[in-house]
PDB file of C-alpha atoms in Angstrom:
ATOM      1  CA  MET A   5     -47.550  19.736  15.661  1.00 48.00           C
ATOM      2  CA  THR A   6     -48.319  23.822  14.865  1.00 54.00           C
ATOM      3  CA  ALA A   7     -50.516  25.831  16.167  1.00 67.00           C
ATOM      4  CA  THR A   8     -52.920  24.742  12.658  1.00 89.00           C
ATOM      5  CA  GLN A   9     -52.516  21.400  13.085  1.00 93.00           C
ATOM      6  CA  PHE A  10     -54.202  19.350  15.913  1.00 96.00           C
ATOM      7  CA  ARG A  11     -54.946  15.715  17.085  1.00 98.00           C
ATOM      8  CA  ILE A  12     -57.154  15.572  19.088  1.00 98.00           C
ATOM      9  CA  LEU A  13     -58.483  11.983  20.621  1.00 98.00           C
ATOM     10  CA  THR A  14     -61.308  11.772  23.011  1.00 98.00           C
ATOM     11  CA  LEU A  15     -61.594   8.667  25.668  1.00 96.00           C
ATOM     12  CA  ASN A  16     -63.972   7.963  28.881  1.00 94.00           C
ATOM     13  CA  ILE A  17     -61.810   6.499  30.743  1.00 92.00           C
ATOM     14  CA  HIS A  18     -64.084   3.750  33.038  1.00 88.00           C
ATOM     15  CA  LYS A  19     -62.202   5.967  36.043  1.00 85.00           C
ATOM     16  CA  GLY A  20     -59.147   3.838  34.806  1.00 84.00           C
ATOM     17  CA  PHE A  21     -60.528   0.636  35.867  1.00 83.00           C
ATOM     18  CA  ALA A  22     -60.976  -2.596  32.991  1.00 78.00           C
ATOM     19  CA  THR A  23     -63.904  -3.774  32.303  1.00 72.00           C
ATOM     20  CA  GLY A  24     -65.178  -7.131  33.063  1.00 62.00           C
ATOM     21  CA  PRO A  25     -62.821  -8.716  36.074  1.00 55.00           C
ATOM     22  CA  ARG A  26     -61.863  -4.928  37.725  1.00 70.00           C
ATOM     23  CA  ARG A  27     -58.479  -4.470  37.143  1.00 81.00           C
ATOM     24  CA  LEU A  28     -56.702  -0.959  37.642  1.00 86.00           C
ATOM     25  CA  VAL A  29     -56.422  -0.126  34.342  1.00 86.00           C
ATOM     26  CA  LEU A  30     -54.358   3.317  34.219  1.00 89.00           C
ATOM     27  CA  SER A  31     -50.603   2.131  33.158  1.00 88.00           C
ATOM     28  CA  HIS A  32     -52.087   0.623  30.015  1.00 87.00           C
ATOM     29  CA  ILE A  33     -54.309   4.088  29.121  1.00 90.00           C
ATOM     30  CA  ARG A  34     -51.328   6.307  29.525  1.00 93.00           C
ATOM     31  CA  GLU A  35     -49.221   3.606  27.304  1.00 90.00           C
ATOM     32  CA  HIS A  36     -51.912   3.798  24.372  1.00 89.00           C
ATOM     33  CA  LEU A  37     -52.876   7.274  25.015  1.00 93.00           C
ATOM     34  CA  ARG A  38     -49.025   8.312  24.716  1.00 94.00           C
ATOM     35  CA  ALA A  39     -49.378   6.087  21.256  1.00 92.00           C
ATOM     36  CA  SER A  40     -52.440   7.641  19.857  1.00 94.00           C
ATOM     37  CA  LYS A  41     -49.278  11.155  18.916  1.00 96.00           C
ATOM     38  CA  ALA A  42     -52.498  13.184  20.070  1.00 97.00           C
ATOM     39  CA  ASN A  43     -52.100  16.678  20.891  1.00 96.00           C
ATOM     40  CA  ILE A  44     -55.284  17.275  22.739  1.00 98.00           C
ATOM     41  CA  VAL A  45     -57.189  14.668  24.986  1.00 98.00           C
ATOM     42  CA  PHE A  46     -60.277  14.357  25.790  1.00 98.00           C
ATOM     43  CA  LEU A  47     -61.186  12.435  28.672  1.00 97.00           C
ATOM     44  CA  GLN A  48     -64.317  11.562  30.747  1.00 96.00           C
ATOM     45  CA  GLU A  49     -65.407   9.922  34.466  1.00 93.00           C
ATOM     46  CA  VAL A  50     -61.223   9.959  35.074  1.00 93.00           C
ATOM     47  CA  VAL A  51     -61.241  10.615  39.603  1.00 88.00           C
ATOM     48  CA  GLY A  52     -59.742  13.894  40.632  1.00 78.00           C
ATOM     49  CA  ASP A  53     -58.830  12.282  44.490  1.00 80.00           C
ATOM     50  CA  ASN A  54     -60.402   7.915  46.494  1.00 76.00           C
ATOM     51  CA  ARG A  55     -59.847   8.236  49.678  1.00 80.00           C
ATOM     52  CA  ARG A  56     -60.866   4.499  49.181  1.00 81.00           C
ATOM     53  CA  HIS A  57     -59.005   2.959  46.276  1.00 81.00           C
ATOM     54  CA  ARG A  58     -55.779   5.392  47.757  1.00 80.00           C
ATOM     55  CA  GLU A  59     -56.385   3.486  50.788  1.00 79.00           C
ATOM     56  CA  ARG A  60     -56.683  -0.323  49.118  1.00 85.00           C
ATOM     57  CA  LEU A  61     -54.851  -0.369  45.341  1.00 84.00           C
ATOM     58  CA  GLN A  62     -51.682  -0.219  45.380  1.00 82.00           C
ATOM     59  CA  GLN A  63     -50.895   0.677  42.068  1.00 84.00           C
ATOM     60  CA  TRP A  64     -52.970   3.203  43.178  1.00 81.00           C
ATOM     61  CA  PRO A  65     -51.353   7.225  41.477  1.00 88.00           C
ATOM     62  CA  ASP A  66     -49.808   9.413  43.536  1.00 85.00           C
ATOM     63  CA  ASP A  67     -51.390  12.699  42.119  1.00 85.00           C
ATOM     64  CA  SER A  68     -54.733  12.255  40.330  1.00 88.00           C
ATOM     65  CA  GLN A  69     -55.465  10.435  37.749  1.00 90.00           C
ATOM     66  CA  MET A  70     -55.431  13.368  35.280  1.00 92.00           C
ATOM     67  CA  GLU A  71     -51.221  14.348  36.122  1.00 93.00           C
ATOM     68  CA  PHE A  72     -51.236   9.863  36.637  1.00 92.00           C
ATOM     69  CA  LEU A  73     -51.917  10.004  32.850  1.00 94.00           C
ATOM     70  CA  ALA A  74     -50.415  14.452  31.904  1.00 94.00           C
ATOM     71  CA  ASP A  75     -47.090  12.984  32.853  1.00 88.00           C
ATOM     72  CA  SER A  76     -44.796  14.714  30.332  1.00 80.00           C
ATOM     73  CA  VAL A  77     -46.707  14.345  27.157  1.00 92.00           C
ATOM     74  CA  TRP A  78     -48.928  16.801  27.738  1.00 96.00           C
ATOM     75  CA  SER A  79     -47.620  19.243  29.684  1.00 92.00           C
ATOM     76  CA  HIS A  80     -51.007  21.608  29.700  1.00 96.00           C
ATOM     77  CA  HIS A  81     -54.119  20.056  31.044  1.00 95.00           C
ATOM     78  CA  ALA A  82     -57.812  21.255  33.134  1.00 96.00           C
ATOM     79  CA  TYR A  83     -59.827  19.018  35.706  1.00 95.00           C
ATOM     80  CA  GLY A  84     -63.505  19.435  36.388  1.00 90.00           C
ATOM     81  CA  LYS A  85     -65.020  18.144  39.416  1.00 87.00           C
ATOM     82  CA  ASN A  86     -68.698  17.158  38.601  1.00 85.00           C
ATOM     83  CA  ALA A  87     -69.294  13.603  40.668  1.00 71.00           C
ATOM     84  CA  ILE A  88     -68.677  14.571  44.499  1.00 66.00           C
ATOM     85  CA  TYR A  89     -69.140  12.175  46.897  1.00 73.00           C
ATOM     86  CA  GLN A  90     -67.540  11.515  50.589  1.00 76.00           C
ATOM     87  CA  HIS A  91     -64.454   9.480  49.658  1.00 82.00           C
ATOM     88  CA  GLY A  92     -63.439  11.353  46.221  1.00 70.00           C
ATOM     89  CA  HIS A  93     -64.965  13.425  43.152  1.00 69.00           C
ATOM     90  CA  HIS A  94     -64.357  12.712  39.658  1.00 76.00           C
ATOM     91  CA  GLY A  95     -64.777  14.302  36.185  1.00 90.00           C
ATOM     92  CA  ASN A  96     -63.364  16.049  32.885  1.00 95.00           C
ATOM     93  CA  ALA A  97     -60.519  16.607  32.163  1.00 97.00           C
ATOM     94  CA  ILE A  98     -58.509  17.769  29.063  1.00 98.00           C
ATOM     95  CA  LEU A  99     -54.997  17.356  28.617  1.00 98.00           C
ATOM     96  CA  SER A 100     -53.420  19.479  25.437  1.00 97.00           C
ATOM     97  CA  GLU A 101     -49.774  20.190  24.588  1.00 95.00           C
ATOM     98  CA  LEU A 102     -50.176  24.216  23.955  1.00 94.00           C
ATOM     99  CA  PRO A 103     -50.847  26.127  27.012  1.00 95.00           C
ATOM    100  CA  PHE A 104     -54.916  27.378  28.165  1.00 97.00           C
ATOM    101  CA  VAL A 105     -55.307  30.259  27.778  1.00 96.00           C
ATOM    102  CA  SER A 106     -58.527  30.560  29.794  1.00 96.00           C
ATOM    103  CA  TRP A 107     -60.759  27.059  31.401  1.00 96.00           C
ATOM    104  CA  ASP A 108     -63.690  26.460  33.811  1.00 96.00           C
ATOM    105  CA  ASN A 109     -65.922  24.145  34.562  1.00 96.00           C
ATOM    106  CA  ILE A 110     -70.208  24.120  34.387  1.00 94.00           C
ATOM    107  CA  ASP A 111     -72.199  22.852  36.299  1.00 93.00           C
ATOM    108  CA  ALA A 112     -74.677  21.142  34.161  1.00 91.00           C
ATOM    109  CA  SER A 113     -76.663  18.805  36.612  1.00 88.00           C
ATOM    110  CA  PHE A 114     -80.092  18.591  36.716  1.00 81.00           C
ATOM    111  CA  VAL A 115     -80.904  15.456  38.350  1.00 72.00           C
ATOM    112  CA  ASN A 116     -80.323  14.875  41.664  1.00 66.00           C
ATOM    113  CA  PHE A 117     -78.375  11.501  41.084  1.00 68.00           C
ATOM    114  CA  SER A 118     -76.273  12.688  38.582  1.00 75.00           C
ATOM    115  CA  GLN A 119     -74.025  14.925  38.691  1.00 83.00           C
ATOM    116  CA  ARG A 120     -72.695  16.810  35.353  1.00 89.00           C
ATOM    117  CA  GLY A 121     -70.143  19.560  33.938  1.00 92.00           C
ATOM    118  CA  PHE A 122     -68.643  21.815  30.742  1.00 96.00           C
ATOM    119  CA  LEU A 123     -64.907  21.733  30.990  1.00 97.00           C
ATOM    120  CA  HIS A 124     -64.419  24.629  28.272  1.00 98.00           C
ATOM    121  CA  GLY A 125     -60.550  25.500  27.653  1.00 98.00           C
ATOM    122  CA  THR A 126     -59.668  28.203  25.940  1.00 97.00           C
ATOM    123  CA  ILE A 127     -56.027  27.583  23.809  1.00 95.00           C
ATOM    124  CA  ALA A 128     -54.132  29.943  21.231  1.00 86.00           C
ATOM    125  CA  ASP A 129     -55.612  30.785  18.495  1.00 88.00           C
ATOM    126  CA  GLY A 130     -59.154  31.217  19.977  1.00 93.00           C
ATOM    127  CA  VAL A 131     -59.315  27.718  19.790  1.00 97.00           C
ATOM    128  CA  HIS A 132     -62.238  26.242  22.621  1.00 98.00           C
ATOM    129  CA  LEU A 133     -62.245  22.867  23.705  1.00 98.00           C
ATOM    130  CA  LEU A 134     -65.515  21.346  25.521  1.00 98.00           C
ATOM    131  CA  CYS A 135     -65.132  18.080  27.036  1.00 98.00           C
ATOM    132  CA  ILE A 136     -68.444  16.750  27.769  1.00 97.00           C
ATOM    133  CA  HIS A 137     -70.066  14.324  29.937  1.00 96.00           C
ATOM    134  CA  LEU A 138     -74.382  13.530  29.267  1.00 95.00           C
ATOM    135  CA  GLY A 139     -76.102  11.639  32.004  1.00 92.00           C
ATOM    136  CA  LEU A 140     -77.997   9.185  30.953  1.00 91.00           C
ATOM    137  CA  PHE A 141     -82.176  10.143  30.414  1.00 91.00           C
ATOM    138  CA  GLU A 142     -83.278  11.525  27.420  1.00 93.00           C
ATOM    139  CA  ARG A 143     -84.987  14.202  29.568  1.00 92.00           C
ATOM    140  CA  GLU A 144     -81.607  14.505  31.246  1.00 94.00           C
ATOM    141  CA  ARG A 145     -80.101  15.639  27.814  1.00 94.00           C
ATOM    142  CA  ARG A 146     -81.926  17.775  26.710  1.00 95.00           C
ATOM    143  CA  LEU A 147     -82.075  19.806  29.117  1.00 96.00           C
ATOM    144  CA  GLN A 148     -78.033  19.510  28.884  1.00 95.00           C
ATOM    145  CA  THR A 149     -78.551  20.638  25.779  1.00 96.00           C
ATOM    146  CA  LEU A 150     -79.901  23.709  25.685  1.00 96.00           C
ATOM    147  CA  HIS A 151     -77.572  25.016  28.432  1.00 96.00           C
ATOM    148  CA  LEU A 152     -74.841  24.020  26.375  1.00 97.00           C
ATOM    149  CA  ILE A 153     -76.008  25.908  23.338  1.00 97.00           C
ATOM    150  CA  ASP A 154     -76.768  28.752  25.775  1.00 97.00           C
ATOM    151  CA  TYR A 155     -73.240  28.301  27.273  1.00 97.00           C
ATOM    152  CA  ILE A 156     -71.954  28.501  24.017  1.00 98.00           C
ATOM    153  CA  ASN A 157     -73.533  30.987  22.427  1.00 97.00           C
ATOM    154  CA  ARG A 158     -73.013  33.782  25.760  1.00 97.00           C
ATOM    155  CA  THR A 159     -69.625  33.318  26.292  1.00 97.00           C
ATOM    156  CA  VAL A 160     -67.433  31.442  22.792  1.00 97.00           C
ATOM    157  CA  PRO A 161     -67.059  34.718  19.793  1.00 95.00           C
ATOM    158  CA  GLU A 162     -69.903  33.757  16.737  1.00 92.00           C
ATOM    159  CA  GLY A 163     -67.645  31.522  14.465  1.00 91.00           C
ATOM    160  CA  ALA A 164     -64.535  30.952  16.585  1.00 95.00           C
ATOM    161  CA  PRO A 165     -62.754  27.793  15.826  1.00 96.00           C
ATOM    162  CA  MET A 166     -64.234  25.920  19.338  1.00 97.00           C
ATOM    163  CA  ILE A 167     -64.121  21.046  19.512  1.00 98.00           C
ATOM    164  CA  ILE A 168     -66.586  19.530  21.579  1.00 98.00           C
ATOM    165  CA  ALA A 169     -65.217  17.281  22.914  1.00 98.00           C
ATOM    166  CA  GLY A 170     -67.409  12.857  24.392  1.00 98.00           C
ATOM    167  CA  ASP A 171     -69.275  10.351  25.627  1.00 97.00           C
ATOM    168  CA  LEU A 172     -72.880  12.093  25.556  1.00 97.00           C
ATOM    169  CA  ASN A 173     -75.027   8.523  26.067  1.00 95.00           C
ATOM    170  CA  ASP A 174     -77.039   9.800  22.338  1.00 96.00           C
ATOM    171  CA  TRP A 175     -77.207   6.798  21.048  1.00 91.00           C
ATOM    172  CA  ARG A 176     -80.974   8.038  19.772  1.00 91.00           C
ATOM    173  CA  ARG A 177     -78.270  10.728  18.175  1.00 94.00           C
ATOM    174  CA  THR A 178     -81.129  13.876  19.197  1.00 94.00           C
ATOM    175  CA  THR A 179     -78.496  15.565  20.981  1.00 96.00           C
ATOM    176  CA  HIS A 180     -75.804  14.990  17.663  1.00 97.00           C
ATOM    177  CA  ARG A 181     -78.614  16.859  15.444  1.00 96.00           C
ATOM    178  CA  THR A 182     -79.221  19.802  17.921  1.00 96.00           C
ATOM    179  CA  LEU A 183     -75.708  20.671  17.697  1.00 96.00           C
ATOM    180  CA  LYS A 184     -75.193  20.914  14.219  1.00 96.00           C
ATOM    181  CA  ASP A 185     -78.046  22.834  13.473  1.00 95.00           C
ATOM    182  CA  SER A 186     -77.953  25.558  16.639  1.00 95.00           C
ATOM    183  CA  LEU A 187     -73.793  26.409  16.732  1.00 95.00           C
ATOM    184  CA  GLY A 188     -73.241  24.643  13.201  1.00 93.00           C
ATOM    185  CA  LEU A 189     -71.181  22.145  14.356  1.00 97.00           C
ATOM    186  CA  CYS A 190     -70.018  18.796  11.802  1.00 97.00           C
ATOM    187  CA  GLU A 191     -69.469  15.612  13.444  1.00 98.00           C
ATOM    188  CA  ALA A 192     -65.121  14.502  12.433  1.00 98.00           C
ATOM    189  CA  HIS A 193     -67.463  10.856  11.867  1.00 98.00           C
ATOM    190  CA  GLU A 194     -69.297  11.926  10.296  1.00 98.00           C
ATOM    191  CA  ILE A 195     -67.821  13.952   8.237  1.00 97.00           C
ATOM    192  CA  VAL A 196     -65.312  11.006   6.510  1.00 98.00           C
ATOM    193  CA  HIS A 197     -67.247   7.889   7.005  1.00 98.00           C
ATOM    194  CA  GLY A 198     -71.219   8.601   6.592  1.00 98.00           C
ATOM    195  CA  LYS A 199     -72.416   8.175  10.389  1.00 97.00           C
ATOM    196  CA  CYS A 200     -71.283   8.203  14.434  1.00 97.00           C
ATOM    197  CA  ALA A 201     -68.891   5.484  15.356  1.00 97.00           C
ATOM    198  CA  GLU A 202     -70.711   3.063  16.731  1.00 96.00           C
ATOM    199  CA  THR A 203     -68.230   3.699  20.639  1.00 94.00           C
ATOM    200  CA  PHE A 204     -70.588   1.410  23.173  1.00 92.00           C
ATOM    201  CA  PRO A 205     -69.200  -1.171  24.242  1.00 89.00           C
ATOM    202  CA  ALA A 206     -66.215  -1.889  23.412  1.00 85.00           C
ATOM    203  CA  PHE A 207     -65.813  -5.504  22.967  1.00 82.00           C
ATOM    204  CA  PHE A 208     -69.282  -5.030  20.081  1.00 86.00           C
ATOM    205  CA  PRO A 209     -69.392  -1.715  19.563  1.00 90.00           C
ATOM    206  CA  MET A 210     -73.850  -0.975  18.521  1.00 93.00           C
ATOM    207  CA  LEU A 211     -74.096   2.856  19.895  1.00 96.00           C
ATOM    208  CA  ALA A 212     -73.076   6.130  19.228  1.00 96.00           C
ATOM    209  CA  MET A 213     -72.633   7.354  22.103  1.00 96.00           C
ATOM    210  CA  ASP A 214     -69.134   9.042  21.516  1.00 98.00           C
ATOM    211  CA  ARG A 215     -68.182  11.335  19.668  1.00 98.00           C
ATOM    212  CA  LEU A 216     -65.559  14.739  18.008  1.00 98.00           C
ATOM    213  CA  TYR A 217     -67.568  18.318  16.880  1.00 98.00           C
ATOM    214  CA  LEU A 218     -65.590  20.995  15.032  1.00 98.00           C
ATOM    215  CA  ARG A 219     -66.447  23.856  13.806  1.00 97.00           C
ATOM    216  CA  GLY A 220     -63.242  25.838  11.150  1.00 96.00           C
ATOM    217  CA  PHE A 221     -61.574  22.894  10.862  1.00 97.00           C
ATOM    218  CA  SER A 222     -60.975  20.729   7.994  1.00 97.00           C
ATOM    219  CA  ILE A 223     -61.189  17.164   8.631  1.00 98.00           C
ATOM    220  CA  GLN A 224     -58.008  14.993   7.189  1.00 97.00           C
ATOM    221  CA  HIS A 225     -58.174  12.386   9.260  1.00 97.00           C
ATOM    222  CA  CYS A 226     -61.561   9.928  11.625  1.00 98.00           C
ATOM    223  CA  GLU A 227     -61.165   6.802  13.211  1.00 97.00           C
ATOM    224  CA  ARG A 228     -62.403   4.663  16.556  1.00 94.00           C
ATOM    225  CA  ILE A 229     -59.986   2.901  18.067  1.00 89.00           C
ATOM    226  CA  ALA A 230     -61.058  -0.445  18.854  1.00 73.00           C
ATOM    227  CA  GLY A 231     -59.493  -3.708  18.472  1.00 64.00           C
ATOM    228  CA  ASP A 232     -57.557  -5.657  22.269  1.00 64.00           C
ATOM    229  CA  ASN A 233     -55.080  -3.467  22.619  1.00 65.00           C
ATOM    230  CA  TRP A 234     -58.241  -0.974  23.989  1.00 63.00           C
ATOM    231  CA  ARG A 235     -61.953  -2.521  24.323  1.00 58.00           C
ATOM    232  CA  ASP A 236     -59.128  -4.055  27.600  1.00 66.00           C
ATOM    233  CA  PHE A 237     -59.517  -1.051  29.396  1.00 70.00           C
ATOM    234  CA  SER A 238     -62.577   0.933  29.137  1.00 79.00           C
ATOM    235  CA  ASP A 239     -66.159   0.244  28.084  1.00 85.00           C
ATOM    236  CA  HIS A 240     -66.215   2.715  25.049  1.00 90.00           C
ATOM    237  CA  CYS A 241     -63.733   3.157  22.125  1.00 91.00           C
ATOM    238  CA  ALA A 242     -62.257   6.035  21.504  1.00 94.00           C
ATOM    239  CA  LEU A 243     -62.160   8.516  18.853  1.00 97.00           C
ATOM    240  CA  MET A 244     -59.117  10.648  16.851  1.00 98.00           C
ATOM    241  CA  ALA A 245     -59.344  12.460  14.564  1.00 98.00           C
ATOM    242  CA  ASP A 246     -56.516  15.274  12.375  1.00 98.00           C
ATOM    243  CA  VAL A 247     -57.716  17.685  12.171  1.00 98.00           C
ATOM    244  CA  THR A 248     -56.067  20.691  10.548  1.00 97.00           C
ATOM    245  CA  LEU A 249     -58.343  24.739  11.952  1.00 96.00           C
ATOM    246  CA  THR A 250     -59.051  27.059   8.953  1.00 92.00           C
ATOM    247  CA  SER A 251     -61.083  30.400  10.698  1.00 66.00           C
ATOM    248  CA  GLY A 252     -59.587  31.779  13.299  1.00 53.00           C
TER     249      GLY A 252
END
C-alpha cells in the first residue's frame, strides 16, 4: 500500500456470530478479513465487551473483538461504543494500516431503543473515514442522515477526501440520494457496476444495505464478497473496493 492507494472493505459482523445456528465465528471472520488484503476495514456490530459471553463461551477473546480481529495486521484501530447494556456494549470499528491523526465517536441516537453513532477518524493526507450503522426506521434514518451531513459540514474541510462506509439499512435508497446530492459523494459499487450492491441477506442478497461512499478518490474496482466462505459468518455480504486518492 502507498499513501494514495487503498483497498477498503466494509462488513457488519453480526457481533461475531454466524447466522442460523448460533455459534461464534470470530476466527473465521479474522481469517477472511486478512485474506482480503484490505488496508482499511469498516466494521459494524462489533462487541467491545460482553460479560455473559466471556463467562459462557470458551472461544470468546480475552481482548475486545476489535483487537482480536486487528491482531498484527492492522496496527491502528478505533472503536465507537454505541449500544450500552448491563453486561457490555457494541458499536462500530475502523481498522487501518496507517495511523490515525485523530478520531471521535458521535452520538446519532434518535429513538430510545436504538443506540447508534458515527465513528470518525482522520489518517494521513487529511483523509476522513466515517463508519456508520443507521437505524431500522425511515424517520430515524432521515434524522441520522441530516445529523451526519451537518456534522461533516461543520468538521470536515470542504472538498477534503472522505470515505463513508457501513450498513445504512437504506433499502429505499433515500439516504443514498441525499448523501450524494448534499456532500458530493459517489458510491463505489454504483460507479463500477451501475447500481448499489445487494448485500442482505447474505444467503440470498436482495437488498442494497451496505455502501462505500467516496469523495476525492478514483475507483478502480468494487465487488460484493459473497459465496459460501463469506456468508457463513454474517447476515450481510462484505463490500470491497480498490481506490486511489486524487485530492488531499
